[in-house]
Short mmCIF file of C-alpha atoms in Angstrom, two decimals:
data_model
loop_
_atom_site.label_atom_id
_atom_site.label_comp_id
_atom_site.label_asym_id
_atom_site.label_seq_id
_atom_site.Cartn_x
_atom_site.Cartn_y
_atom_site.Cartn_z
CA UNK A 1 0.00 0.00 0.00
CA UNK A 2 1.18 3.54 -0.78
CA UNK A 3 2.86 5.19 2.20
CA UNK A 4 0.57 8.16 2.87
CA UNK A 5 3.18 9.71 5.16
CA UNK A 6 5.20 10.42 2.03
CA UNK A 7 2.47 12.78 0.81
CA UNK A 8 2.13 15.72 3.21
CA UNK A 9 -1.14 17.59 3.56
CA UNK A 10 0.49 20.70 2.08
CA UNK A 11 1.11 18.76 -1.13
CA UNK A 12 -2.49 17.56 -1.31
CA UNK A 13 -3.66 21.13 -0.79
CA UNK A 14 -1.38 22.19 -3.63
CA UNK A 15 -2.90 19.60 -5.99
CA UNK A 16 -6.45 20.60 -5.03
CA UNK A 17 -5.85 24.34 -5.38
CA UNK A 18 -4.11 24.06 -8.75
CA UNK A 19 -6.84 21.79 -10.13
CA UNK A 20 -9.63 24.07 -8.88
CA UNK A 21 -8.17 27.50 -9.75
CA UNK A 22 -6.65 26.42 -13.06
CA UNK A 23 -3.26 28.11 -12.67
CA UNK A 24 -0.20 27.80 -10.50
CA UNK A 25 -0.18 31.54 -9.82
CA UNK A 26 -3.77 31.77 -8.58
CA UNK A 27 -3.34 28.68 -6.44
CA UNK A 28 -0.16 30.11 -4.89
CA UNK A 29 -1.92 33.40 -4.11
CA UNK A 30 -4.82 31.56 -2.50
CA UNK A 31 -2.57 29.44 -0.31
CA UNK A 32 -0.35 32.37 0.59
CA UNK A 33 2.88 30.91 -0.80
CA UNK A 34 5.10 31.62 -3.80
CA UNK A 35 4.54 29.91 -7.13
CA UNK A 36 7.99 28.35 -6.83
CA UNK A 37 7.21 26.82 -3.45
CA UNK A 38 3.90 25.48 -4.74
CA UNK A 39 5.60 23.96 -7.77
CA UNK A 40 8.01 22.13 -5.46
CA UNK A 41 5.11 20.77 -3.41
CA UNK A 42 3.45 19.48 -6.55
CA UNK A 43 6.63 17.84 -7.80
CA UNK A 44 7.13 16.03 -4.46
CA UNK A 45 3.53 14.84 -4.45
CA UNK A 46 3.75 13.50 -8.00
CA UNK A 47 7.02 11.74 -7.14
CA UNK A 48 5.43 10.14 -4.06
CA UNK A 49 2.36 9.07 -6.04
CA UNK A 50 4.44 7.72 -8.89
CA UNK A 51 2.59 9.58 -11.65
CA UNK A 52 2.02 13.02 -13.08
CA UNK A 53 -1.20 14.82 -12.19
CA UNK A 54 -0.77 17.74 -14.56
CA UNK A 55 0.51 18.07 -18.10
CA UNK A 56 2.99 20.92 -18.52
CA UNK A 57 2.02 23.02 -21.53
CA UNK A 58 2.98 26.48 -22.74
CA UNK A 59 -0.44 27.75 -21.63
CA UNK A 60 -0.01 26.32 -18.12
CA UNK A 61 -0.80 23.14 -16.19
CA UNK A 62 -3.53 20.88 -17.57
CA UNK A 63 -4.94 18.22 -15.19
CA UNK A 64 -4.67 14.62 -16.28
CA UNK A 65 -7.71 12.33 -16.44
CA UNK A 66 -7.04 10.87 -13.00
CA UNK A 67 -6.59 14.37 -11.55
CA UNK A 68 -9.93 15.48 -12.98
CA UNK A 69 -11.53 12.39 -11.46
CA UNK A 70 -10.25 12.84 -7.92
CA UNK A 71 -10.09 16.65 -7.66
CA UNK A 72 -13.73 17.17 -6.52
CA UNK A 73 -13.32 14.51 -3.81
CA UNK A 74 -10.07 16.08 -2.73
CA UNK A 75 -11.77 19.48 -2.46
CA UNK A 76 -14.50 18.05 -0.22
CA UNK A 77 -11.98 16.22 1.94
CA UNK A 78 -9.80 19.29 2.47
CA UNK A 79 -12.82 21.43 3.31
CA UNK A 80 -13.90 18.94 5.94
CA UNK A 81 -10.40 18.56 7.34
CA UNK A 82 -9.94 22.34 7.50
CA UNK A 83 -13.19 22.61 9.43
CA UNK A 84 -12.07 19.99 11.94
CA UNK A 85 -8.65 21.55 12.41
CA UNK A 86 -10.18 25.01 12.91
CA UNK A 87 -12.22 23.65 15.82
CA UNK A 88 -9.34 22.04 17.70
CA UNK A 89 -6.24 23.98 16.68
CA UNK A 90 -4.53 26.25 19.19
CA UNK A 91 -4.02 29.64 17.51
CA UNK A 92 -0.43 30.54 16.64
CA UNK A 93 -0.37 34.05 18.05
CA UNK A 94 3.05 35.31 17.07
CA UNK A 95 2.73 35.17 13.27
CA UNK A 96 0.20 36.86 10.99
CA UNK A 97 -0.04 36.50 7.21
CA UNK A 98 -1.92 39.35 5.55
CA UNK A 99 -3.26 39.38 2.00
CA UNK A 100 -3.63 42.93 0.71
CA UNK A 101 -4.06 44.73 -2.60
CA UNK A 102 -0.61 45.78 -3.90
CA UNK A 103 -1.42 49.50 -4.21
CA UNK A 104 -2.80 49.71 -0.67
CA UNK A 105 0.29 47.86 0.58
CA UNK A 106 2.84 50.06 -1.21
CA UNK A 107 1.15 53.47 -0.91
CA UNK A 108 -0.33 53.28 2.57
CA UNK A 109 0.34 50.20 4.71
CA UNK A 110 4.11 49.93 4.29
CA UNK A 111 4.64 53.48 5.56
CA UNK A 112 2.80 52.78 8.82
CA UNK A 113 3.51 49.16 9.63
CA UNK A 114 6.68 50.03 11.54
CA UNK A 115 4.48 51.54 14.25
CA UNK A 116 2.63 48.24 14.65
CA UNK A 117 5.94 46.40 14.93
CA UNK A 118 7.12 48.80 17.61
CA UNK A 119 3.90 48.44 19.60
CA UNK A 120 3.76 44.64 19.15
CA UNK A 121 7.35 43.33 18.95
CA UNK A 122 6.26 39.74 19.65
CA UNK A 123 4.02 39.59 16.54
CA UNK A 124 5.65 38.84 13.20
CA UNK A 125 3.84 40.14 10.11
CA UNK A 126 4.05 38.60 6.65
CA UNK A 127 2.48 40.85 4.01
CA UNK A 128 1.31 39.15 0.81
CA UNK A 129 0.55 41.79 -1.85
CA UNK A 130 -1.78 40.29 -4.43
CA UNK A 131 -4.70 41.33 -6.59
CA UNK A 132 -6.22 37.86 -6.22
CA UNK A 133 -9.00 37.40 -3.65
CA UNK A 134 -7.62 34.75 -1.32
CA UNK A 135 -9.99 32.13 0.09
CA UNK A 136 -9.08 32.46 3.76
CA UNK A 137 -10.72 29.22 4.80
CA UNK A 138 -8.52 27.25 2.39
CA UNK A 139 -5.23 29.12 2.73
CA UNK A 140 -2.52 29.92 5.24
CA UNK A 141 -3.54 33.59 5.20
CA UNK A 142 -4.95 35.03 8.43
CA UNK A 143 -6.26 38.41 7.24
CA UNK A 144 -7.55 39.75 3.94
CA UNK A 145 -7.74 43.50 3.26
CA UNK A 146 -9.58 44.38 0.06
CA UNK A 147 -11.54 47.13 -1.62
CA UNK A 148 -14.93 46.56 -3.22
CA UNK A 149 -18.69 46.65 -2.83
CA UNK A 150 -18.71 43.02 -1.76
CA UNK A 151 -15.72 41.82 0.28
CA UNK A 152 -16.04 38.14 -0.79
CA UNK A 153 -13.32 37.35 1.69
CA UNK A 154 -14.91 35.10 4.26
CA UNK A 155 -17.54 35.04 6.95
CA UNK A 156 -15.70 37.50 9.17
CA UNK A 157 -15.58 40.51 6.84
CA UNK A 158 -15.90 43.89 8.58
CA UNK A 159 -16.15 47.25 6.84
CA UNK A 160 -13.23 49.51 7.75
CA UNK A 161 -13.67 52.61 5.63
CA UNK A 162 -15.84 53.93 2.83
CA UNK A 163 -13.83 54.58 -0.32
CA UNK A 164 -13.99 58.20 -1.51
CA UNK A 165 -12.31 59.92 -4.45
CA UNK A 166 -11.28 63.47 -5.31
CA UNK A 167 -9.17 65.21 -8.00
CA UNK A 168 -5.46 65.73 -7.35
CA UNK A 169 -2.66 67.29 -9.38
CA UNK A 170 0.72 68.94 -8.95
CA UNK A 171 0.79 72.16 -6.88
CA UNK A 172 1.76 74.17 -9.97
CA UNK A 173 -1.15 72.85 -12.00
CA UNK A 174 -3.53 73.41 -9.09
CA UNK A 175 -2.90 77.15 -9.36
CA UNK A 176 -4.62 77.07 -12.78
CA UNK A 177 -7.75 75.46 -11.36
CA UNK A 178 -9.63 78.34 -9.81
CA UNK A 179 -13.12 77.16 -10.78
CA UNK A 180 -14.73 73.91 -11.89
CA UNK A 181 -14.84 75.15 -15.48
CA UNK A 182 -11.04 75.20 -15.44
CA UNK A 183 -11.10 71.38 -15.41
CA UNK A 184 -12.09 71.56 -19.08
CA UNK A 185 -8.72 73.12 -19.92
CA UNK A 186 -6.28 70.59 -18.42
CA UNK A 187 -5.35 66.97 -19.29
CA UNK A 188 -7.16 64.25 -17.35
CA UNK A 189 -5.02 61.26 -16.39
CA UNK A 190 -6.67 57.92 -17.14
CA UNK A 191 -6.13 54.44 -15.76
CA UNK A 192 -6.50 51.98 -18.66
CA UNK A 193 -8.75 54.44 -20.48
CA UNK A 194 -11.06 54.41 -17.47
CA UNK A 195 -12.25 57.53 -15.70
CA UNK A 196 -12.87 55.84 -12.36
CA UNK A 197 -14.79 58.03 -9.95
CA UNK A 198 -15.16 61.00 -12.29
CA UNK A 199 -18.81 60.40 -13.15
CA UNK A 200 -20.00 60.33 -9.54
CA UNK A 201 -17.82 63.31 -8.60
CA UNK A 202 -18.86 65.41 -11.59
CA UNK A 203 -22.57 64.63 -11.14
CA UNK A 204 -22.58 66.86 -8.08
CA UNK A 205 -20.69 69.61 -9.90
CA UNK A 206 -22.96 70.10 -12.94
CA UNK A 207 -20.27 68.75 -15.29
CA UNK A 208 -20.04 65.61 -17.41
CA UNK A 209 -17.20 63.28 -18.36
CA UNK A 210 -17.49 64.36 -22.00
CA UNK A 211 -16.45 67.86 -20.93
CA UNK A 212 -12.99 66.60 -19.92
CA UNK A 213 -9.86 66.63 -22.06
CA UNK A 214 -7.85 63.55 -22.92
CA UNK A 215 -4.67 62.94 -21.02
CA UNK A 216 -1.97 60.29 -20.49
CA UNK A 217 -3.07 56.73 -19.77
CA UNK A 218 -1.30 54.39 -17.35
CA UNK A 219 -2.22 50.80 -16.50
CA UNK A 220 -1.83 51.31 -12.77
CA UNK A 221 -3.38 53.77 -10.32
CA UNK A 222 -0.07 54.22 -8.53
CA UNK A 223 1.55 55.31 -11.80
CA UNK A 224 -1.37 57.66 -12.40
CA UNK A 225 -0.63 59.33 -9.06
CA UNK A 226 3.06 59.63 -9.98
CA UNK A 227 2.00 61.24 -13.24
CA UNK A 228 -0.12 63.74 -11.33
CA UNK A 229 2.85 64.56 -9.10
CA UNK A 230 4.95 65.40 -12.14
CA UNK A 231 2.37 67.79 -13.57
CA UNK A 232 1.01 65.58 -16.37
CA UNK A 233 -2.62 66.29 -15.52
CA UNK A 234 -5.41 65.78 -13.00
CA UNK A 235 -6.12 62.35 -11.53
CA UNK A 236 -9.22 61.19 -9.65
CA UNK A 237 -7.58 59.43 -6.71
CA UNK A 238 -8.86 57.68 -3.64
CA UNK A 239 -7.82 58.74 -0.17
CA UNK A 240 -5.57 55.90 0.94
CA UNK A 241 -3.60 56.14 -2.30
CA UNK A 242 -3.06 59.88 -2.02
CA UNK A 243 -3.03 60.93 1.62
CA UNK A 244 0.75 60.84 2.15
CA UNK A 245 1.55 62.60 -1.13
CA UNK A 246 -1.05 65.23 -0.23
CA UNK A 247 0.33 65.75 3.27
CA UNK A 248 3.90 65.99 1.95
CA UNK A 249 2.91 68.56 -0.68
CA UNK A 250 3.70 66.37 -3.69
CA UNK A 251 0.13 66.85 -4.94
CA UNK A 252 -2.63 69.33 -4.22
CA UNK A 253 -6.40 68.94 -3.98
CA UNK A 254 -7.81 71.96 -5.85
CA UNK A 255 -11.43 71.08 -4.99
CA UNK A 256 -12.53 70.09 -1.52
CA UNK A 257 -15.36 67.70 -2.25
CA UNK A 258 -14.82 63.96 -1.70
CA UNK A 259 -17.21 61.61 -3.51
CA UNK A 260 -18.09 58.05 -2.38
CA UNK A 261 -17.62 55.34 -4.99
CA UNK A 262 -19.94 52.78 -3.42
CA UNK A 263 -16.94 50.61 -2.54
CA UNK A 264 -15.33 50.18 0.86
CA UNK A 265 -12.23 48.79 2.55
CA UNK A 266 -12.87 45.45 4.26
CA UNK A 267 -11.05 43.47 6.95
CA UNK A 268 -11.71 39.75 6.67
CA UNK A 269 -10.66 36.68 8.62
CA UNK A 270 -11.31 32.96 8.52
CA UNK A 271 -13.17 31.14 11.27
CA UNK A 272 -9.83 29.98 12.58
CA UNK A 273 -7.84 33.21 12.42
CA UNK A 274 -10.69 35.22 13.98
CA UNK A 275 -9.86 33.46 17.26
CA UNK A 276 -6.31 34.80 17.35
CA UNK A 277 -5.63 37.64 19.75
CA UNK A 278 -2.96 38.97 17.39
CA UNK A 279 -5.58 39.38 14.64
CA UNK A 280 -7.70 41.50 16.97
CA UNK A 281 -4.66 43.62 17.86
CA UNK A 282 -3.84 44.22 14.21
CA UNK A 283 -7.43 45.15 13.39
CA UNK A 284 -7.62 47.69 16.23
CA UNK A 285 -4.28 49.17 15.17
CA UNK A 286 -5.39 49.37 11.53
CA UNK A 287 -8.67 51.06 12.45
CA UNK A 288 -6.81 53.61 14.56
CA UNK A 289 -4.37 54.39 11.74
CA UNK A 290 -7.22 54.82 9.25
CA UNK A 291 -9.03 57.06 11.73
CA UNK A 292 -5.95 59.30 11.98
CA UNK A 293 -5.76 59.47 8.20
CA UNK A 294 -9.46 60.29 7.93
CA UNK A 295 -9.05 63.18 10.33
CA UNK A 296 -6.38 64.63 8.04
CA UNK A 297 -8.23 63.97 4.80
CA UNK A 298 -11.49 65.52 5.99
CA UNK A 299 -9.93 68.61 7.53
CA UNK A 300 -11.25 71.56 5.62
CA UNK A 301 -13.27 69.55 3.11
CA UNK A 302 -16.81 70.41 2.07
#
């Protein structure tokens, strides 16, 4: 009989996640590991089983017939096992893995996380920047921070902050924007040809998107903000992306009004991680930091 000890649970989880998500990258994001580490787990599992479970093609990994046959059963088994473990496992308090959108991580979280480390030296943080929505109940991730109308991050999702947007530009360009009509005369920076947030903001200002000029297009909101800093035009930015640049004087906000997008920032946990005291400490710290930022953003706004 096959020695099951030669096939660790982590390898079975790798097989299940790859078969279900369809790609090595998405499976790695879901499990909170690197693609390289997941590939190694798969290779060890296939070696222990004595056969390949996926066919390596240029387009990615294609499950074999036997893999397609057992994958649904493997999914059910891992779900049940995860549920059992969550009920009996003693929480590991000194390590937290956090899945967070890359822009929020690089523009806001990374500049403040040192304060959490100073206040909680016994807690080790592992930040996993990814655009993929991680299934917390199937992964090694403790916390998910995402932006959207629906968190889709687990049963423990809590709203942290309503997302609001407002126009920003370089201080020099801001001097040309005395009235709302002046927006018609300057380039508007676009993210992938999208004018995210402009429609809702302009609807309260008696202007329309068609009134705006074309401007440079960048495939990333962080690059759009950099473009605004360098005077390339006006960008409709959200608060967490822009607050530090605004406070440091790299950009200006020529018009006070902030407009809600309908989306929000969410803090989500799994049934297991919600029991960890360290998760509660991080959430309270995060809420306090956001509250401080909100106080700055809303000062003097209409």
